[in-house]
Coordinates of C-alpha atoms in Angstrom, one line a residue:
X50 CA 87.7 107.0 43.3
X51 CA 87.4 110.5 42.3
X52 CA 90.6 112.9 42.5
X53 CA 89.9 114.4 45.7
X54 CA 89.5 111.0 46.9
X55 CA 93.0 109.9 45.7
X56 CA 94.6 113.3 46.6
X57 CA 93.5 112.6 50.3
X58 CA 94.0 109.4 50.3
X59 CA 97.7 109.8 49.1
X60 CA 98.1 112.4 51.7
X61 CA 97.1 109.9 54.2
X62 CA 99.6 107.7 53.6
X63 CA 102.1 110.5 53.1
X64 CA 101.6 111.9 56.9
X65 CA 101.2 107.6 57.9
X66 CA 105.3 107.7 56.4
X67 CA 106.5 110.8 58.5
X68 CA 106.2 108.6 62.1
X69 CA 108.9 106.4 60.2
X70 CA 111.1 108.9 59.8
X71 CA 114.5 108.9 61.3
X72 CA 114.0 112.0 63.6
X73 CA 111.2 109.8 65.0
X74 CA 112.4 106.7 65.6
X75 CA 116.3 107.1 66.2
X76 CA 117.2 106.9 69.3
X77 CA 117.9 111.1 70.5
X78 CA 121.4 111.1 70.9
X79 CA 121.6 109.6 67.6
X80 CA 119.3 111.7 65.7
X81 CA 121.5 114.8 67.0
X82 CA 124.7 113.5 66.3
X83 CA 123.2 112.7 62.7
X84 CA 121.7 116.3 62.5
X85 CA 125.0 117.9 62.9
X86 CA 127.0 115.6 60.2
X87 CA 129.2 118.2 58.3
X88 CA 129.0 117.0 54.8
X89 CA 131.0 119.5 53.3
X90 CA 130.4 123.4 52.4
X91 CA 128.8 123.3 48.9
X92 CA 130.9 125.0 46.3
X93 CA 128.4 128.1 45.6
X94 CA 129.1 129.6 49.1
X95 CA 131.5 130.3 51.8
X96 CA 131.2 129.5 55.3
X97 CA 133.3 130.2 58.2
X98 CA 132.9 128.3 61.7
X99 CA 133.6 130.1 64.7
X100 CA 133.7 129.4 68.4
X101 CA 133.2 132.8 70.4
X102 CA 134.6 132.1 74.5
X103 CA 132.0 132.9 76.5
X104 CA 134.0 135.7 79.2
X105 CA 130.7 137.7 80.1
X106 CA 129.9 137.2 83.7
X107 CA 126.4 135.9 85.3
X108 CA 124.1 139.1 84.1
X109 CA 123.3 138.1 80.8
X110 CA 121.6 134.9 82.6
X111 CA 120.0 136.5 85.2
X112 CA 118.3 138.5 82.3
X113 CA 116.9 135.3 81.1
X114 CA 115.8 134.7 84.6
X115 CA 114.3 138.1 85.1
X116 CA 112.5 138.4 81.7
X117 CA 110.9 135.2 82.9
X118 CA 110.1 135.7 86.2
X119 CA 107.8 138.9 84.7
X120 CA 106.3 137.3 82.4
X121 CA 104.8 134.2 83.8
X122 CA 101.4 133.8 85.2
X123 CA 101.2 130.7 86.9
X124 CA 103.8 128.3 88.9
X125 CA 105.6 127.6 85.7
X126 CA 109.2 126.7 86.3
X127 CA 112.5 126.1 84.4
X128 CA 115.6 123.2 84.8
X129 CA 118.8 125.3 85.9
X130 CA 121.1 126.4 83.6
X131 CA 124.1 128.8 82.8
X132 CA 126.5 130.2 80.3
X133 CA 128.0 127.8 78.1
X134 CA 131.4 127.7 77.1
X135 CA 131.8 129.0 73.7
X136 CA 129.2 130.3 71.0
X137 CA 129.3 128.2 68.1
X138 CA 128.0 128.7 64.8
X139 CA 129.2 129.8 61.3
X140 CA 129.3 132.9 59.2
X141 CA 127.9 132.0 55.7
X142 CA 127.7 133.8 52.1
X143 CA 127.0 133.6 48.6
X144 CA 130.1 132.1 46.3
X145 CA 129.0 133.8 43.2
X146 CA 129.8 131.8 39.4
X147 CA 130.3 128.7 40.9
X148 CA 127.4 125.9 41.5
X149 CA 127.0 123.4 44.5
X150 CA 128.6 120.4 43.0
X151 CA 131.7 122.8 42.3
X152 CA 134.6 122.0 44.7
X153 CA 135.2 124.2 47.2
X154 CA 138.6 126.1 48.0
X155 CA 140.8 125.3 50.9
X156 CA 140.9 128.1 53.0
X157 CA 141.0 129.6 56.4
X158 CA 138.1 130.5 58.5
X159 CA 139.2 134.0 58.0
X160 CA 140.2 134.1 54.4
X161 CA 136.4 132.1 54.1
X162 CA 135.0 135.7 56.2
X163 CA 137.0 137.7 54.6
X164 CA 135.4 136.4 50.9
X165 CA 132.3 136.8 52.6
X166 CA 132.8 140.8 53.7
X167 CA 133.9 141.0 50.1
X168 CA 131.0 139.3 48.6
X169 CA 128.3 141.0 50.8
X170 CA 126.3 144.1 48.3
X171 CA 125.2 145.6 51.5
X172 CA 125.6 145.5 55.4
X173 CA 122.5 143.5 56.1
X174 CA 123.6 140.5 58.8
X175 CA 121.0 137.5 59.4
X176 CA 121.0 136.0 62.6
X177 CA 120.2 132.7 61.8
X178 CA 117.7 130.1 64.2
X179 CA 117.5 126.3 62.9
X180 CA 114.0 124.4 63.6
X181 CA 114.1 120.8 65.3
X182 CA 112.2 121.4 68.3
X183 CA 114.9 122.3 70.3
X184 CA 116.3 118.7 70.3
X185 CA 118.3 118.4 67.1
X186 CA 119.4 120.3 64.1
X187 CA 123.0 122.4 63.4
X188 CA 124.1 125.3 61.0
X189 CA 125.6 122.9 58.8
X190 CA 122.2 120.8 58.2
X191 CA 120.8 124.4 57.6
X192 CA 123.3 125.3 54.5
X193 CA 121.2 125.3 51.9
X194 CA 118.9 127.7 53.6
X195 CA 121.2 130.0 55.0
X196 CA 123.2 130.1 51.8
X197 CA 119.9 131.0 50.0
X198 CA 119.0 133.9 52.4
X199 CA 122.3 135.5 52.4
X200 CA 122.2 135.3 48.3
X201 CA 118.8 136.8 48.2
X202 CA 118.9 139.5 51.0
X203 CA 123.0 140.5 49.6
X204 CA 123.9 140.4 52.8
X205 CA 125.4 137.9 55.1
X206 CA 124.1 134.9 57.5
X207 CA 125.3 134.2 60.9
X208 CA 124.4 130.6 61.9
X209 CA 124.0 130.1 65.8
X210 CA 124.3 126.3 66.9
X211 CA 122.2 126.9 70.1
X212 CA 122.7 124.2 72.8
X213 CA 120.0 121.1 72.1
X214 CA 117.7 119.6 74.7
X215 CA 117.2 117.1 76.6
X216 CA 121.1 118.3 77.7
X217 CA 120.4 121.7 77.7
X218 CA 116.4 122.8 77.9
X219 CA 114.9 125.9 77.2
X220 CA 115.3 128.6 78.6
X221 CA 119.4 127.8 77.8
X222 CA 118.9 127.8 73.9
X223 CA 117.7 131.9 74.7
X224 CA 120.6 132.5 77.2
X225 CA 122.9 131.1 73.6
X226 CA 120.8 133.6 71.8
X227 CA 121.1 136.6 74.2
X228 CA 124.8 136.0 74.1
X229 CA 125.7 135.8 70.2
X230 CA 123.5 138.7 70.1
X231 CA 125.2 141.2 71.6
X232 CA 128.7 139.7 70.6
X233 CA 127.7 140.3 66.7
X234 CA 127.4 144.1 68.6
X235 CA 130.2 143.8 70.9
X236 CA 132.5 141.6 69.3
X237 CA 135.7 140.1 71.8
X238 CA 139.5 140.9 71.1
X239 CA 140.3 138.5 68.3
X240 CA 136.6 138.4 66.8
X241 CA 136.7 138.2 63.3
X242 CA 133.6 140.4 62.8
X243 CA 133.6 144.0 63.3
X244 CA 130.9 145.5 65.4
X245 CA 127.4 145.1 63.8
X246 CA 125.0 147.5 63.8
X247 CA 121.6 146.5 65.6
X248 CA 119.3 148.2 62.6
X249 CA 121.4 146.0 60.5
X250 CA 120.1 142.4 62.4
X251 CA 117.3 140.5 61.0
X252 CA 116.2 137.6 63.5
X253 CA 115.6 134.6 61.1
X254 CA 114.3 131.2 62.5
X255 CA 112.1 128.5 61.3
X256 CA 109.7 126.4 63.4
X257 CA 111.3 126.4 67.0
X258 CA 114.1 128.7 65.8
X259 CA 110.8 131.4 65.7
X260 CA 109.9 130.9 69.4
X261 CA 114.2 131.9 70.3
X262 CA 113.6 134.7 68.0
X263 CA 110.8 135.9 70.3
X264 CA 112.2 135.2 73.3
X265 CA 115.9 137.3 72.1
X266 CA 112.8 140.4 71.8
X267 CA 111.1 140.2 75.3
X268 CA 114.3 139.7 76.6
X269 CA 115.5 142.4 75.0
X270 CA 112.2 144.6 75.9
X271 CA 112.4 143.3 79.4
X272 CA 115.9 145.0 79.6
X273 CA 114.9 148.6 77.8
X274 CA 111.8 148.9 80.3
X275 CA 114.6 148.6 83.1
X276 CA 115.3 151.8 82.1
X277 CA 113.6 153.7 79.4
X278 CA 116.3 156.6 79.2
X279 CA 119.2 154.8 78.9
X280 CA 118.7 150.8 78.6
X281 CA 122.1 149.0 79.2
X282 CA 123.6 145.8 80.3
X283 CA 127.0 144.6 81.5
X284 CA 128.0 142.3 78.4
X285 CA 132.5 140.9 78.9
X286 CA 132.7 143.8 82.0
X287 CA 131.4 147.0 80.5
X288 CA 128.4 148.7 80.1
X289 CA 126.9 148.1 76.1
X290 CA 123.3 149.8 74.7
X291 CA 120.7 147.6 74.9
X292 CA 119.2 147.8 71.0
X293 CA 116.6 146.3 68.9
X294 CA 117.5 144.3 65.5
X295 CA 115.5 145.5 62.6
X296 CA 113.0 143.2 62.7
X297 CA 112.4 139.0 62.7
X298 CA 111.5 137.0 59.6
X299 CA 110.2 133.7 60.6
X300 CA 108.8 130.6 58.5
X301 CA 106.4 128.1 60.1
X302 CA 106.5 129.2 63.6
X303 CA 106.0 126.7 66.7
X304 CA 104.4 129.4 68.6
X305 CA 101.7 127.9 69.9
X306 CA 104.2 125.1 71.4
X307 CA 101.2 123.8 74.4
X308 CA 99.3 122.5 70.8
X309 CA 96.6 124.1 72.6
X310 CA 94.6 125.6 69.5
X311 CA 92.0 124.4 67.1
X312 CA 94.4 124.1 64.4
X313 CA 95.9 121.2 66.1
X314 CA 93.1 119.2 65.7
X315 CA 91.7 120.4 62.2
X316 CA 94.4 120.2 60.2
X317 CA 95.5 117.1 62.0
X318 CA 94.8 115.0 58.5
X319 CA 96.8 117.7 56.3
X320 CA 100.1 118.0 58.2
X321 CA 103.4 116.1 58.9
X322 CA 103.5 117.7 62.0
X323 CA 100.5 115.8 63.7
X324 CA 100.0 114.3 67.1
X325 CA 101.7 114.2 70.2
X326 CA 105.5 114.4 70.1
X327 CA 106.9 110.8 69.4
X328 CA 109.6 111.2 72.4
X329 CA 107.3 111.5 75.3
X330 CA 106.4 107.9 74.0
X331 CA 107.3 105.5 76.3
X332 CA 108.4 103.0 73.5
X333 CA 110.4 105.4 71.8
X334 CA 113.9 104.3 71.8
X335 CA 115.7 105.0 75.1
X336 CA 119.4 106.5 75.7
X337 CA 121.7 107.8 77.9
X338 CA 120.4 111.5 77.1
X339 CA 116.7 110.7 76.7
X340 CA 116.5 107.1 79.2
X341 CA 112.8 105.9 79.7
X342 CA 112.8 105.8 83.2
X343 CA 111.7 108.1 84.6
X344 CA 108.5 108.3 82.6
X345 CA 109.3 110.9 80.0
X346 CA 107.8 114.5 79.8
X347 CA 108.7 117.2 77.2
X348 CA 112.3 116.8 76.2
X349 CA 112.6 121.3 75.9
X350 CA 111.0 122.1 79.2
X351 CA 109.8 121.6 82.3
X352 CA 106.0 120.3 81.8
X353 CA 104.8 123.2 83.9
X354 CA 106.5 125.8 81.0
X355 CA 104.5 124.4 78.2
X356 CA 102.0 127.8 78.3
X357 CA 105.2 130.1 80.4
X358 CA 105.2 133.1 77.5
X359 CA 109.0 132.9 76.7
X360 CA 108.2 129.7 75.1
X361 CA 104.5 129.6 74.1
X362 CA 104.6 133.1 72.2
X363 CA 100.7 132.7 71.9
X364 CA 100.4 133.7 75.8
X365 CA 102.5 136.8 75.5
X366 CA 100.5 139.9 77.2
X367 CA 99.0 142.7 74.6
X368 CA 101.3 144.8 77.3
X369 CA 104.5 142.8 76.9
X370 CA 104.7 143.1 73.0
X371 CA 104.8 147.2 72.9
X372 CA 107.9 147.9 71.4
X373 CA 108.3 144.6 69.2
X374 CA 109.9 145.1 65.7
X375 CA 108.3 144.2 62.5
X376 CA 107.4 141.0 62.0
X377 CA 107.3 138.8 58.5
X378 CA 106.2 135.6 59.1
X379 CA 105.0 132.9 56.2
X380 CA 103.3 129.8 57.0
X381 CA 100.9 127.0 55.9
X382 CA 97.4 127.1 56.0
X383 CA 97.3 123.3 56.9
X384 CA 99.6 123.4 59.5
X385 CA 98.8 121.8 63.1
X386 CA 100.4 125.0 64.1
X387 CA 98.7 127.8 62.2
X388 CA 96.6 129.1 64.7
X389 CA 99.4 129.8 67.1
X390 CA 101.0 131.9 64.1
X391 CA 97.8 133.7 62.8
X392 CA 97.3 134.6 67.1
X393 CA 100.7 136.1 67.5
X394 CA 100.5 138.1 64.3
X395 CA 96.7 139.5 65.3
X396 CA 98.8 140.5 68.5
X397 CA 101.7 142.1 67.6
X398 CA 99.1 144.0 65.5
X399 CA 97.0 144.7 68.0
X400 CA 99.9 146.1 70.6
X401 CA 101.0 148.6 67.8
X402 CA 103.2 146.6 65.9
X403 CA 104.5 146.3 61.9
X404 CA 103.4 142.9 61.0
X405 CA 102.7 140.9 57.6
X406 CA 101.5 137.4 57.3
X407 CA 101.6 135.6 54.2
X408 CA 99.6 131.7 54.4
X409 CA 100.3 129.3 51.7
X410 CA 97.1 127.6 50.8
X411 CA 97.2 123.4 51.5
X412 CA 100.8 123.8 52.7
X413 CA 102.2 121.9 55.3
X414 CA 104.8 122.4 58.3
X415 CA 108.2 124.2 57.4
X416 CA 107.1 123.3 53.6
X417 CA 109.7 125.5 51.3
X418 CA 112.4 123.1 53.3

């Protein structure tokens, strides 16, 4: 057996592994619960949890539902949904001179902010988006990333813990989004954060966490085409600016969600990400959240919002994406997904906007994690 032989081979069995894996084959409530095990802030960063009430009335969702309505094309429909309590998530920043395995210092939420202000070399604020297809993953699974981008950019992270389907389906992860949003602008009486400067956001997400970034944008864009003059919104009772972030940086993207492209197919031998979604399976393991009868469909959406634009970024209109701000995005070239990325980036491109795409040769889904 030569060495290109043995490499495939070995890759073979590698991607045969990944259906064993416990996001596969535990049952879904499970899987989340496991996902969002806090097993301690590492001592080479801080981290402060916060829970924002939700007190902003019914407009902010009926954004969501307008910027939908005006983008779809077909009969493509959504389970209902609303505001959720509280915004969850945590602020997160570099502990400089100590290491991970160091312990930690008891403190406050606040005293933990306040080290992170401190620490922060400029006012750069990353608005963090996990990956898990919508159905699990947490800010504290996403530590070690999140500690690494605020380190690297000098800024800060914040960490949204969006609401997680089958409970909550898309589009109520973006209503989460549109919410912490403008409360990192707008913050509430008793918010530890002072009001943040849009041209100092950065939308981060990987995998899924990219298609929420998108969807924050049109969103967003859907609201400053309202009107061009003087875009607002009512966000907690008053009028607020509607304003871009800087810009997204997102790794691995799930844009083409439908798995509609030739990618899915070709690099169907080089990925972990390969086949059908294990869920929809009927032997999958059944719960209370995710039960097996009815016969299962797509545990985000409605089957009919598989290609709807909000959440298959690949079928966003040239027209829709005027306006969008720069776009980094990295990815690998043997992804099931790539084609969905390379089509969103020609597009952005194409409708006027800043865009770089960097592709990792060989490199599988989400593959720097």
């Amino acid at each position: 057996m030569d060495e290109r032989e043995r490499q495939k081979k070995a890759l073979a069995t590698l991607l045969a592994r990944t259906m064993n894996l416990p996001m596969f084959t535990t049952p879904l409530r499970q899987s989340q619960e496991d996902s969002n095990i806090d097993s301690g802030i590492p001592g080479n960063m801080w981290a402060s949890k916060v829970d924002w009430p939700v007190e902003t009335g019914p407009e902010l969702k009926r954004v969501v539902h307008d910027t939908w309505e005006h983008m779809k094309f077909d009969a493509a429909t959504y389970y209902d949904f609303d505001n959720p309590p509280a915004i969850h998530g945590e602020w997160v920043g570099p502990r400089p001179g100590f290491s991970r395995k160091d312990k930690p210092p008891a403190v406050s939420p606040a005293e933990a902010y306040q080290n992170i202000s401190k620490e922060a070399q400029n006012p750069t604020t990353i608005l963090f988006l996990f990956g898990g297809a919508f159905v699990r993953g947490s800010a504290a699974l996403s530590r070690p990333v999140t500690s690494t981008l605020a380190s690297l950019s000098g800024g800060r992270v914040f960490a949204l813990n969006y609401r997680l389907s089958p409970q909550h389906p898309f589009p109520a992860p973006a209503l989460d989004l549109l919410i912490a949003y403008f409360t990192l602008l707008h913050p509430p009486p008793g918010a530890m954060h002072s009001p943040v400067d849009p041209s100092h956001i950065v939308l981060a997400g990987e995998s899924a966490g990219a298609i929420l970034a998108a969807a924050l944008i049109q969103c967003l864009l859907h609201l400053r085409r309202q009107n061009p003059q003087n875009p607002t919104v009512t966000f907690n009772g008053r009028q607020v600016p509607v304003a871009l972030p800087a810009g997204l940086a997102v790794l691995s993207p799930a844009f083409d969600i439908g798995l509609s492209l030739p990618s899915f197919e070709r690099n169907n031998d080089r990925d972990w990400i390969w086949g059908a979604d294990p869920r929809i399976r009927s032997n999958f393991p059944a719960d209370d959240v995710w039960p097996s009868d009815p016969p299962r469909v797509m545990p985000y959406c409605h089957d009919s919002a598989l290609a709807h634009p909000m959440l298959n970024t690949t079928a966003v209109a040239l027209e829709d994406l005027k306006g969008f701000p720069p776009v980094w995005i990295a990815a690998g070239e043997a992804e099931t997904l790539v084609d969905g990325t390379m089509v969103v980036a020609k597009d952005v491109a194409l409708a006027g906007g800043e865009v770089e795409l960097v592709l990792y040769e060989g490199m599988p889904h989400i593959f720097p994690l």
